[in-house]
Coordinates of N, CA and C in Angstrom, one line a residue:
X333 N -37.2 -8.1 7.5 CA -36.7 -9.4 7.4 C -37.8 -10.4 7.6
X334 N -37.8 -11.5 7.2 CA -38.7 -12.7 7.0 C -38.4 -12.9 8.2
X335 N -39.4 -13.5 9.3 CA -39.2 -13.8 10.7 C -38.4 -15.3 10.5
X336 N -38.3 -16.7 9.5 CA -37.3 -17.5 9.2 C -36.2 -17.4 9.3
X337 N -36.3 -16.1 8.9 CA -34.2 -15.5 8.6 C -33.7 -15.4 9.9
X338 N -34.7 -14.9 10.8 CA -34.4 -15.2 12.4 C -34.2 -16.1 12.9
X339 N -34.8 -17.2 12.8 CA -35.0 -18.4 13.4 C -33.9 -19.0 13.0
X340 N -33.6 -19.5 11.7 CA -32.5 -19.5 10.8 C -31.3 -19.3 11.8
X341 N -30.9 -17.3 11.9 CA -29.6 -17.4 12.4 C -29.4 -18.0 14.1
X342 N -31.1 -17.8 15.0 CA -30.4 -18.5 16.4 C -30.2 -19.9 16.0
X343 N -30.8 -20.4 15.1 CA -30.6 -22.1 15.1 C -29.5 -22.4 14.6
X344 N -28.6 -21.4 13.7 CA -27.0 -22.0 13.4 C -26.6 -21.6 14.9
X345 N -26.6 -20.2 15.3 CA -25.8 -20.1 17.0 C -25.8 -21.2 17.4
X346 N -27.3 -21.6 17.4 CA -27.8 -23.2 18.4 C -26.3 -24.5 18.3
X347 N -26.6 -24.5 16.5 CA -25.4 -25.8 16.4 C -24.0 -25.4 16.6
X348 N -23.7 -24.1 16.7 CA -22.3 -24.2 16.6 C -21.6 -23.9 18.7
X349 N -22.8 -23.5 19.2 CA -22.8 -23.5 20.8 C -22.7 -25.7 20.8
X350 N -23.7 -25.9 20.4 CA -23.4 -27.5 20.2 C -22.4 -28.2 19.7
X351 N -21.8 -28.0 19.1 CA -21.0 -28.4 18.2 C -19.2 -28.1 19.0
X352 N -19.6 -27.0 20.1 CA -18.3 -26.5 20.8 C -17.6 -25.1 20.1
X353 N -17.8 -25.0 19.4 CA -17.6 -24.0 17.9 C -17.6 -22.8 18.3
X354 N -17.2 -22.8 19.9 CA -17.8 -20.7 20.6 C -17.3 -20.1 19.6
X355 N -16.0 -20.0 19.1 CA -15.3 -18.5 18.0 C -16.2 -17.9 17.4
X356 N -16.8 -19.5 16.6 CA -18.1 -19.5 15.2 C -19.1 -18.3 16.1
X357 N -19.5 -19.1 17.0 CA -20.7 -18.8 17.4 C -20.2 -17.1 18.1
X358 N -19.8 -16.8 18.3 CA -19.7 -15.5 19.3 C -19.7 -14.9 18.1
X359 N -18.5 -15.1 17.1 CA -19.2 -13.9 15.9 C -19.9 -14.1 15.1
X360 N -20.8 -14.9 15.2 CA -22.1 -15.1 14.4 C -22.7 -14.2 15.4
X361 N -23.2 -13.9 16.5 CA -23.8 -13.4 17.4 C -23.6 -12.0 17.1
X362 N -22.0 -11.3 17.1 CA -22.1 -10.6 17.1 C -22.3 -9.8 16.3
X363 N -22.3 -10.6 15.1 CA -22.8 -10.1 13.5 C -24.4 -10.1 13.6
X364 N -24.9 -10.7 14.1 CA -26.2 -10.7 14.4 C -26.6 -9.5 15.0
X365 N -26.4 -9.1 16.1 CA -26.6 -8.0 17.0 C -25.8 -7.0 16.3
X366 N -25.5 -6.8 15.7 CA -25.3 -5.4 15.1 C -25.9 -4.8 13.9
X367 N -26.8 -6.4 13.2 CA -27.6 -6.5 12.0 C -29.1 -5.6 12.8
X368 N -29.1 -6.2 14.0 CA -30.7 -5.8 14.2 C -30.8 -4.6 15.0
X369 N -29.4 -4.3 15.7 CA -29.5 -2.9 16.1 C -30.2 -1.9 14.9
X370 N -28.8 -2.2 14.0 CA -29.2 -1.4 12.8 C -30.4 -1.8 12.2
X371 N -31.0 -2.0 12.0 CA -32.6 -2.5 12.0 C -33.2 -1.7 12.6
X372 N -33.1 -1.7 13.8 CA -34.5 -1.2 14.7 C -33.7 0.3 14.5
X373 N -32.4 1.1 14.5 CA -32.2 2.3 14.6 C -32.8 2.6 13.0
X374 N -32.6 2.0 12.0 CA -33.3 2.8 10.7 C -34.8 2.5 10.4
X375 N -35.6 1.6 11.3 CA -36.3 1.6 11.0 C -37.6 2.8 12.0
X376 N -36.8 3.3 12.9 CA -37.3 4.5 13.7 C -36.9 5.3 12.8
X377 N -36.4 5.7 11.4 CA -36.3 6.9 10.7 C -36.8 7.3 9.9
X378 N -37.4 8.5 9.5 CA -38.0 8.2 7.8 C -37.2 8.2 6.6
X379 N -35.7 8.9 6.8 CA -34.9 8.4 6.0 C -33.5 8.5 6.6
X380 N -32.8 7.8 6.1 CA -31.4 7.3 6.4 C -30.4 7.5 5.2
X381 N -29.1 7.7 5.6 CA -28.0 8.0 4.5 C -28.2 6.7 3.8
X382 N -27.3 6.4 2.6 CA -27.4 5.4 1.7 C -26.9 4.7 2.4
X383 N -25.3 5.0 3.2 CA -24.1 4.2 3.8 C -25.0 3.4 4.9
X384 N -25.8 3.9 5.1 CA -26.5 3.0 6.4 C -27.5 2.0 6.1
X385 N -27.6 2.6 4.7 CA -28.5 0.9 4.3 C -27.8 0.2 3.7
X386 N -26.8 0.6 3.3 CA -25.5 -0.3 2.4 C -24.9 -1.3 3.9
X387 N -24.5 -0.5 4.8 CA -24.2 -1.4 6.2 C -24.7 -2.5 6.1
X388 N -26.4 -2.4 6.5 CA -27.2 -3.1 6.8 C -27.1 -4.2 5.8
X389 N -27.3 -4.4 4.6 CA -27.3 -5.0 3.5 C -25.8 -5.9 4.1
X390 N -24.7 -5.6 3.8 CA -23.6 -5.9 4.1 C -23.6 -6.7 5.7
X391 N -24.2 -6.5 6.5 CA -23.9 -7.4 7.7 C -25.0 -8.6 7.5
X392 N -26.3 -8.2 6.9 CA -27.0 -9.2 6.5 C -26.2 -10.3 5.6
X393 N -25.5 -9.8 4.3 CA -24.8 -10.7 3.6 C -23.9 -11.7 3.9
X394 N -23.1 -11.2 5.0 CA -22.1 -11.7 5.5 C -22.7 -12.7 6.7
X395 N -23.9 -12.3 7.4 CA -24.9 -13.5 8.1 C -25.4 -15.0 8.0
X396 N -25.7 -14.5 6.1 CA -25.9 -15.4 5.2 C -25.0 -16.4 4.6
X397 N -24.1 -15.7 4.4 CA -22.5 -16.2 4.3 C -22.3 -17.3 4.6
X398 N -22.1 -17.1 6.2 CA -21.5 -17.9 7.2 C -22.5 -18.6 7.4
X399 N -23.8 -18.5 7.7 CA -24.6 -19.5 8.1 C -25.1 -20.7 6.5
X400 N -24.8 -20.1 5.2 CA -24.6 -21.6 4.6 C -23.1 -22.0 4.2
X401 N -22.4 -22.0 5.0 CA -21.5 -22.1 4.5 C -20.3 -21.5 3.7
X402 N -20.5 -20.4 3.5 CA -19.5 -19.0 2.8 C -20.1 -19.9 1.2
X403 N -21.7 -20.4 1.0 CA -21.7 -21.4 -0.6 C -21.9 -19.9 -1.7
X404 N -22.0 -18.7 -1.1 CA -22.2 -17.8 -2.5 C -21.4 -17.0 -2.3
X405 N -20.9 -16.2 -2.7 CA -20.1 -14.9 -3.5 C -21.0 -13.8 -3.2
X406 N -20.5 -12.9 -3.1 CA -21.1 -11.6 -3.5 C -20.2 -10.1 -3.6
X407 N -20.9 -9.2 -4.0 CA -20.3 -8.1 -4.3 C -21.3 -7.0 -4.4
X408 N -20.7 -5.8 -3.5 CA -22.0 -4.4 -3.7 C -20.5 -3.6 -4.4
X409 N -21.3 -2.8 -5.4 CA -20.6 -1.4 -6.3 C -21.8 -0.1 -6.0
X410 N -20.4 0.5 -5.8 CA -21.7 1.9 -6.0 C -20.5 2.7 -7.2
X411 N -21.4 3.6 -8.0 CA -20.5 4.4 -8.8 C -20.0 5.5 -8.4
X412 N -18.9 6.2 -9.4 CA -18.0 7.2 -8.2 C -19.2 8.3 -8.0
X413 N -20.0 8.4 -8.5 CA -21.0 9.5 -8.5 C -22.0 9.5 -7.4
X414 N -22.4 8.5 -6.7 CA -23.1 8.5 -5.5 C -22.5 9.0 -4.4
X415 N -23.1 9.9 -3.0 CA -22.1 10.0 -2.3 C -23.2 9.4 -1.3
X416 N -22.6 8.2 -1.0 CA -22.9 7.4 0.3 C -23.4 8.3 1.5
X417 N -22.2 9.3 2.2 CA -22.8 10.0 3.2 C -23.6 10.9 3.3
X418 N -24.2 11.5 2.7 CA -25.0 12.6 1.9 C -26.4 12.5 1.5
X419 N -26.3 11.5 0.6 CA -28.0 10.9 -0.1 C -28.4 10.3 1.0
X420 N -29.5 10.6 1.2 CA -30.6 10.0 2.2 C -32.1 8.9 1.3
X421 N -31.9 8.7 1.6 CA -33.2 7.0 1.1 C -34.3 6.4 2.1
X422 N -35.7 6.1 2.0 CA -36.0 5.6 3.0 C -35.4 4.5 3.3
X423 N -35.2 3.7 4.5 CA -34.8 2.9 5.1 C -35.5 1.6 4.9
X424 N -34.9 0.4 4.9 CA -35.1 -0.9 4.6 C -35.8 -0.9 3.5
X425 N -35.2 -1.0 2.4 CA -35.5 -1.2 1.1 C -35.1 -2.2 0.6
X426 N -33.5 -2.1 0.5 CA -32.7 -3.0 -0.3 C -32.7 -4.4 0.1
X427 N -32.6 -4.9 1.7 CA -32.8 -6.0 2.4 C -33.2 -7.0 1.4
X428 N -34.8 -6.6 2.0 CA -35.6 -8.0 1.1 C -35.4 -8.8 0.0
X429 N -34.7 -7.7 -0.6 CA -34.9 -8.3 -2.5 C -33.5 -9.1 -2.1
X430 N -32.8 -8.3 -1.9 CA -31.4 -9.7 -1.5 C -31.5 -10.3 -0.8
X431 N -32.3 -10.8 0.0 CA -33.0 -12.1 1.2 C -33.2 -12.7 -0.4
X432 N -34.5 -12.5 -0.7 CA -34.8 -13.2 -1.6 C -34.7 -13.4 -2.6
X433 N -33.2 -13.2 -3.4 CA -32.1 -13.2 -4.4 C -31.8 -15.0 -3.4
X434 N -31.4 -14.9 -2.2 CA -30.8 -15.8 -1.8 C -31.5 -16.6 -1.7
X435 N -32.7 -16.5 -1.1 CA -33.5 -18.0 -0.7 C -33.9 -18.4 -1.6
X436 N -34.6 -18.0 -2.4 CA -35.0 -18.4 -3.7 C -34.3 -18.7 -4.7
X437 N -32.8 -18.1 -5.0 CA -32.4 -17.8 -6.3 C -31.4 -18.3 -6.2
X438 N -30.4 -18.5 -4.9 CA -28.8 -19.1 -4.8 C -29.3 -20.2 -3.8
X439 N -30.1 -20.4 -2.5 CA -30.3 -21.9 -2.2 C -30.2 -22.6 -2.7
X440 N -31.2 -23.3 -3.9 CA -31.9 -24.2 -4.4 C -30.2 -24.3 -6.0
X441 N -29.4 -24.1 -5.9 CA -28.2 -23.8 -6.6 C -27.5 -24.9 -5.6
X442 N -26.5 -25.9 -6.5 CA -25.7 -26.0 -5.7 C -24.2 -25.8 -5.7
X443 N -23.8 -25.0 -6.8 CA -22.6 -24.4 -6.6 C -22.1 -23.2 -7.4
X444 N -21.3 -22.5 -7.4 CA -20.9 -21.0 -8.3 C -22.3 -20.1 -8.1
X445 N -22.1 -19.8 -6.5 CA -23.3 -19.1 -6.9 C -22.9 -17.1 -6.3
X446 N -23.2 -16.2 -7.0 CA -23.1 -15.4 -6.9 C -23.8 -14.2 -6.8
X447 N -24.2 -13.0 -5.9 CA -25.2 -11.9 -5.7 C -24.2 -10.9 -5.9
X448 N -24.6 -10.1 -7.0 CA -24.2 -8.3 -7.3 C -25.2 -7.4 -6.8
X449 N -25.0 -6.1 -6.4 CA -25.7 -5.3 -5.8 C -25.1 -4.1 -6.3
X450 N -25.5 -3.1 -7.0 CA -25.3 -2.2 -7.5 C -25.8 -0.7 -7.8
X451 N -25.3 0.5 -7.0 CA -26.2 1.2 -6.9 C -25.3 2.5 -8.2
X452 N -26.5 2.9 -8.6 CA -26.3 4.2 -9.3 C -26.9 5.0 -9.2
X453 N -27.1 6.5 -9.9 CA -27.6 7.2 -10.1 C -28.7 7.6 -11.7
X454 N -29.5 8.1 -11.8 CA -30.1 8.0 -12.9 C -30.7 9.1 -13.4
X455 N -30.5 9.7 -12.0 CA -31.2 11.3 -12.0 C -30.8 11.9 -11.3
X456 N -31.3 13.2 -10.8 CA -30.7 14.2 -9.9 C -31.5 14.0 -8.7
X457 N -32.4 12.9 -8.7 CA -33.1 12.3 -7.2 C -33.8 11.1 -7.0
X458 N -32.8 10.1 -8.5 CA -33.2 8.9 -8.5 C -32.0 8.1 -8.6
X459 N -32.2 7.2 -7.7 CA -31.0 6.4 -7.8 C -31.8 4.9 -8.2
X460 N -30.3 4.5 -9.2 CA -30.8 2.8 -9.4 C -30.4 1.5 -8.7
X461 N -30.9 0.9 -8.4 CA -30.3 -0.3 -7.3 C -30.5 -1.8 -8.0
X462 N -29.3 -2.2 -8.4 CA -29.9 -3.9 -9.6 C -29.1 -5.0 -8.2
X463 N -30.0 -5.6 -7.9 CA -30.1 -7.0 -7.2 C -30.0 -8.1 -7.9
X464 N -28.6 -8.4 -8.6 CA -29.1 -9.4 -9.6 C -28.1 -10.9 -8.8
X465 N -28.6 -12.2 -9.2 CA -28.3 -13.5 -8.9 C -28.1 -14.2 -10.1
X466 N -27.5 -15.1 -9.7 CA -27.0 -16.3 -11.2 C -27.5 -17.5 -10.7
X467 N -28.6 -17.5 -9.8 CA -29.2 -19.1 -9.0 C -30.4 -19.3 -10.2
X468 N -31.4 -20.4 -9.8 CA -32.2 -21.5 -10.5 C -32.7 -20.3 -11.5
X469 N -33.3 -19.3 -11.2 CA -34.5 -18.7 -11.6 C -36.0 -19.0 -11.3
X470 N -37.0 -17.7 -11.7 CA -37.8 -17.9 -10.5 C -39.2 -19.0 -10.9
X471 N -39.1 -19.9 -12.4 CA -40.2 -20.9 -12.5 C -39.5 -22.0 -11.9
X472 N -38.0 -22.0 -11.9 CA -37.7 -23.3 -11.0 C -37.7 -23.0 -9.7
X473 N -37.9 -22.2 -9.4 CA -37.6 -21.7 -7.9 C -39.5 -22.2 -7.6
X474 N -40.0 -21.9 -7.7 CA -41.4 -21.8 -8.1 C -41.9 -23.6 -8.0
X475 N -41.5 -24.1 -9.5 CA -41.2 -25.8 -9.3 C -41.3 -26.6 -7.8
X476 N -40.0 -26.1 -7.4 CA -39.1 -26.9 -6.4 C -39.8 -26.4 -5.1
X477 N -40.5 -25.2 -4.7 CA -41.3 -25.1 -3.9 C -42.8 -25.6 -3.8
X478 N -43.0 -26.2 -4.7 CA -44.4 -26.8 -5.0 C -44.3 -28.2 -4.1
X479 N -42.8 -29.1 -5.1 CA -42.7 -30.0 -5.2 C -41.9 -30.4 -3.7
X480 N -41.7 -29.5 -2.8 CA -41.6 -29.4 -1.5 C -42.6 -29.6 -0.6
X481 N -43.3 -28.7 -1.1 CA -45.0 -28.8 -0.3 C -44.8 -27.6 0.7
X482 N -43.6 -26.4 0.3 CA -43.0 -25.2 1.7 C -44.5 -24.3 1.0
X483 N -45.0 -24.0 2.4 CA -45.9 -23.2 2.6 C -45.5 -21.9 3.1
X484 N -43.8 -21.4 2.9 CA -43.5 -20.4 3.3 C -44.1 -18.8 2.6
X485 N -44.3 -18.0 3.1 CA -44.4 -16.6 2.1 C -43.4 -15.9 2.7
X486 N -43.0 -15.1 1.4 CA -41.9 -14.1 1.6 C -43.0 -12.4 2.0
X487 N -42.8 -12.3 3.6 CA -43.4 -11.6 4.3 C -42.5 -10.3 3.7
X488 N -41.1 -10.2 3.7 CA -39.7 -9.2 3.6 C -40.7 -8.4 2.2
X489 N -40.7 -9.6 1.7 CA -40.6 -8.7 0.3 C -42.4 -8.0 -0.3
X490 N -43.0 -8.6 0.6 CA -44.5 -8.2 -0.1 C -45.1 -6.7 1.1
X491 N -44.1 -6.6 2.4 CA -44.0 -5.1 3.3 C -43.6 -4.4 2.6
X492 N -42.3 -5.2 1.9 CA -41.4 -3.9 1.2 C -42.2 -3.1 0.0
X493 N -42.8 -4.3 -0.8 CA -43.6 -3.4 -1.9 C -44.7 -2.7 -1.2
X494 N -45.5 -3.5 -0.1 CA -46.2 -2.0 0.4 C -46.2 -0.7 0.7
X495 N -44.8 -0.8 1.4 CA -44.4 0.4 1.8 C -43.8 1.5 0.8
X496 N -43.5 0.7 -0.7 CA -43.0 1.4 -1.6 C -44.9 2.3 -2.3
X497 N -45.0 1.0 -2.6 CA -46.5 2.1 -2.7 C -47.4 3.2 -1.5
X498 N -47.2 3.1 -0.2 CA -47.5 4.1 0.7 C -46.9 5.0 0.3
X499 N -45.3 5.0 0.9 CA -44.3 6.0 0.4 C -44.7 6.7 -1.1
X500 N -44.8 5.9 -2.1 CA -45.0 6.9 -3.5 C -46.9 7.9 -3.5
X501 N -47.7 7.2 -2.8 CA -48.9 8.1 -2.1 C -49.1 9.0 -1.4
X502 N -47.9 8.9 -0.3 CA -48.7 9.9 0.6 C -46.9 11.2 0.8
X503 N -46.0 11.0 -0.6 CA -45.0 11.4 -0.4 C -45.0 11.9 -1.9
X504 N -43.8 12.8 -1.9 CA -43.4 13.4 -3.5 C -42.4 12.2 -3.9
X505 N -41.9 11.3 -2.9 CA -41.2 10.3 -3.2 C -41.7 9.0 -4.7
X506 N -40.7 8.4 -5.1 CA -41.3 8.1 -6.7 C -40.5 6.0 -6.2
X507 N -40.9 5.4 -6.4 CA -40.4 4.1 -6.5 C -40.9 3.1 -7.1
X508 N -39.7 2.4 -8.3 CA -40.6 1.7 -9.0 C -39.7 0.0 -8.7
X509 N -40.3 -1.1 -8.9 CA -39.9 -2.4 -9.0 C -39.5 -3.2 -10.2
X510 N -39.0 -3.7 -10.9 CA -39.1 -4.6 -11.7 C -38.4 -5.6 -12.2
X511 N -38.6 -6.8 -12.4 CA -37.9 -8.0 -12.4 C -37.8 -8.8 -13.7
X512 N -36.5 -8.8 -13.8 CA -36.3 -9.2 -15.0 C -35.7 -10.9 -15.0
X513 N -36.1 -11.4 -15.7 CA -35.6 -13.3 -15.4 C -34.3 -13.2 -16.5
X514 N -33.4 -14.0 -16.5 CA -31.9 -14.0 -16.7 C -32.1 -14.9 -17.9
X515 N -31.4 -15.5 -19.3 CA -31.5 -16.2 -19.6 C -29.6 -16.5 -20.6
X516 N -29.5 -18.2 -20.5 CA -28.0 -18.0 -21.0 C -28.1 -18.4 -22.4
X517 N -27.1 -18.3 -23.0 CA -27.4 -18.2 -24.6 C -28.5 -19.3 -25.7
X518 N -28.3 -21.0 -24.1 CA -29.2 -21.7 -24.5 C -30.5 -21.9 -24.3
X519 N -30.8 -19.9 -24.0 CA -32.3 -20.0 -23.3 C -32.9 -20.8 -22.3
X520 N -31.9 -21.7 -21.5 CA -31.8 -21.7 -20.1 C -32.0 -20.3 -18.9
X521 N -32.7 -20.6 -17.9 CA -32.7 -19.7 -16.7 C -31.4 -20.0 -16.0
X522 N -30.9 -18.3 -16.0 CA -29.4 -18.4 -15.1 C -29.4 -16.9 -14.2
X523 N -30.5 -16.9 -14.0 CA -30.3 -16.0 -12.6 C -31.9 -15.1 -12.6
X524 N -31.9 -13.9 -12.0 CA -32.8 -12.9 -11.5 C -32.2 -11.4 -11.5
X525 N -33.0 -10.9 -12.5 CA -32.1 -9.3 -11.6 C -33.7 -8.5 -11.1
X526 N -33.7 -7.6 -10.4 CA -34.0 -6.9 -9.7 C -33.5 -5.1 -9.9
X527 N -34.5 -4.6 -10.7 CA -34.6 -3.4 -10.9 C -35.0 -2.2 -9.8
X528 N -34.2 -1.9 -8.8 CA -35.1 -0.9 -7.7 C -35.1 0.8 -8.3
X529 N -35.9 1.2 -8.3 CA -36.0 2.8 -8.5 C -35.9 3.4 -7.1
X530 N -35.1 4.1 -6.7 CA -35.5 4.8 -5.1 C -35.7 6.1 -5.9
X531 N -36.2 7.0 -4.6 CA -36.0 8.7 -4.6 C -35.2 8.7 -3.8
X532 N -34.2 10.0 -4.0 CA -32.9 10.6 -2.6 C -33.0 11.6 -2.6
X533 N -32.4 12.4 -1.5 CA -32.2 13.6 -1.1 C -30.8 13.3 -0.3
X534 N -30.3 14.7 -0.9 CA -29.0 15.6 -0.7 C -29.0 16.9 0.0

């Protein structure tokens, strides 16, 4: 996770302890504290069932949710052919790319905005994972950070490709990235998808 995403969720706790809002705030908290448990327990593993990165993804989502406002949508599918409790994946993969589906792709959006997550199969030890969004796209996304003057980097996502290249080096493990930009029939940008390759084991 981008250390922002942190700061981020104590500073909503912050306003909603201010604001008198305990309900808000105790289960924002406690959605919190079960996001980073799970964090620190899969990231002590070298791999983890799917269901436990699907979790993680999902309490993240629902963090994000609430803290802008419930302003996007989302939905994860897996097909009947994956078995969640069974396939094993390295751990913290999926996260980043859907952090930054959101910060990038549904922020800078200001309404109908929507994240799919979709996992398949493609092989008998490859599964497919599409991160796709219907926000700005990534030269306005790009634009609007210039014309900001945000000197942020996306730390989530440039670990994660490292570790996808370690993993594919020093492992029989295979993982590939690729990003596709969205476009609507008037060759306008209307989203991002996100191509993940994992390896699994059964």
């Amino acid at each position: 996770m981008n250390p922002h995403v942190i700061f981020n969720t104590l500073n909503s706790i912050q306003q909603y302890i201010l604001n008198n809002d305990v309900e808000s705030a105790v289960t924002y908290l406690a959605s919190f504290s079960k996001l980073m448990r799970r964090i620190l327990n899969n990231s002590n593993e070298r791999y983890i069932t799917l269901s436990d990165e699907i979790e993680a993804v999902n309490l993240y989502l629902q963090l994000e949710s609430m803290r802008l406002g419930n302003r996007f949508k989302y939905k994860i599918d897996v097909d009947a052919d994956v078995d969640v409790k069974n396939i094993e994946i390295a751990p913290l993969i999926v996260q980043p790319f859907v952090e930054n589906a959101i910060i990038h792709g549904l922020v800078p959006k200001k309404d109908d905005c929507f994240l799919s997550i979709r996992f398949s199969k493609i092989s008998n030890d490859k599964l497919l994972c599409v991160v796709e969004d219907n926000g700005v796209g990534r030269k306005l996304s790009e634009k609007m950070k210039q014309e900001r003057g945000a000197s942020h980097k996306s730390y989530g996502m440039s670990i994660t490709r490292r570790r996808l290249e370690t993993l594919t080096k020093i492992s029989n493990d295979d993982f590939s990235v690729e990003v596709v930009d969205l476009y609507d029939d008037k060759g306008e940008a209307s989203g991002t998808r996100i191509n993940i390759v994992i390896s699994f084991y059964d």
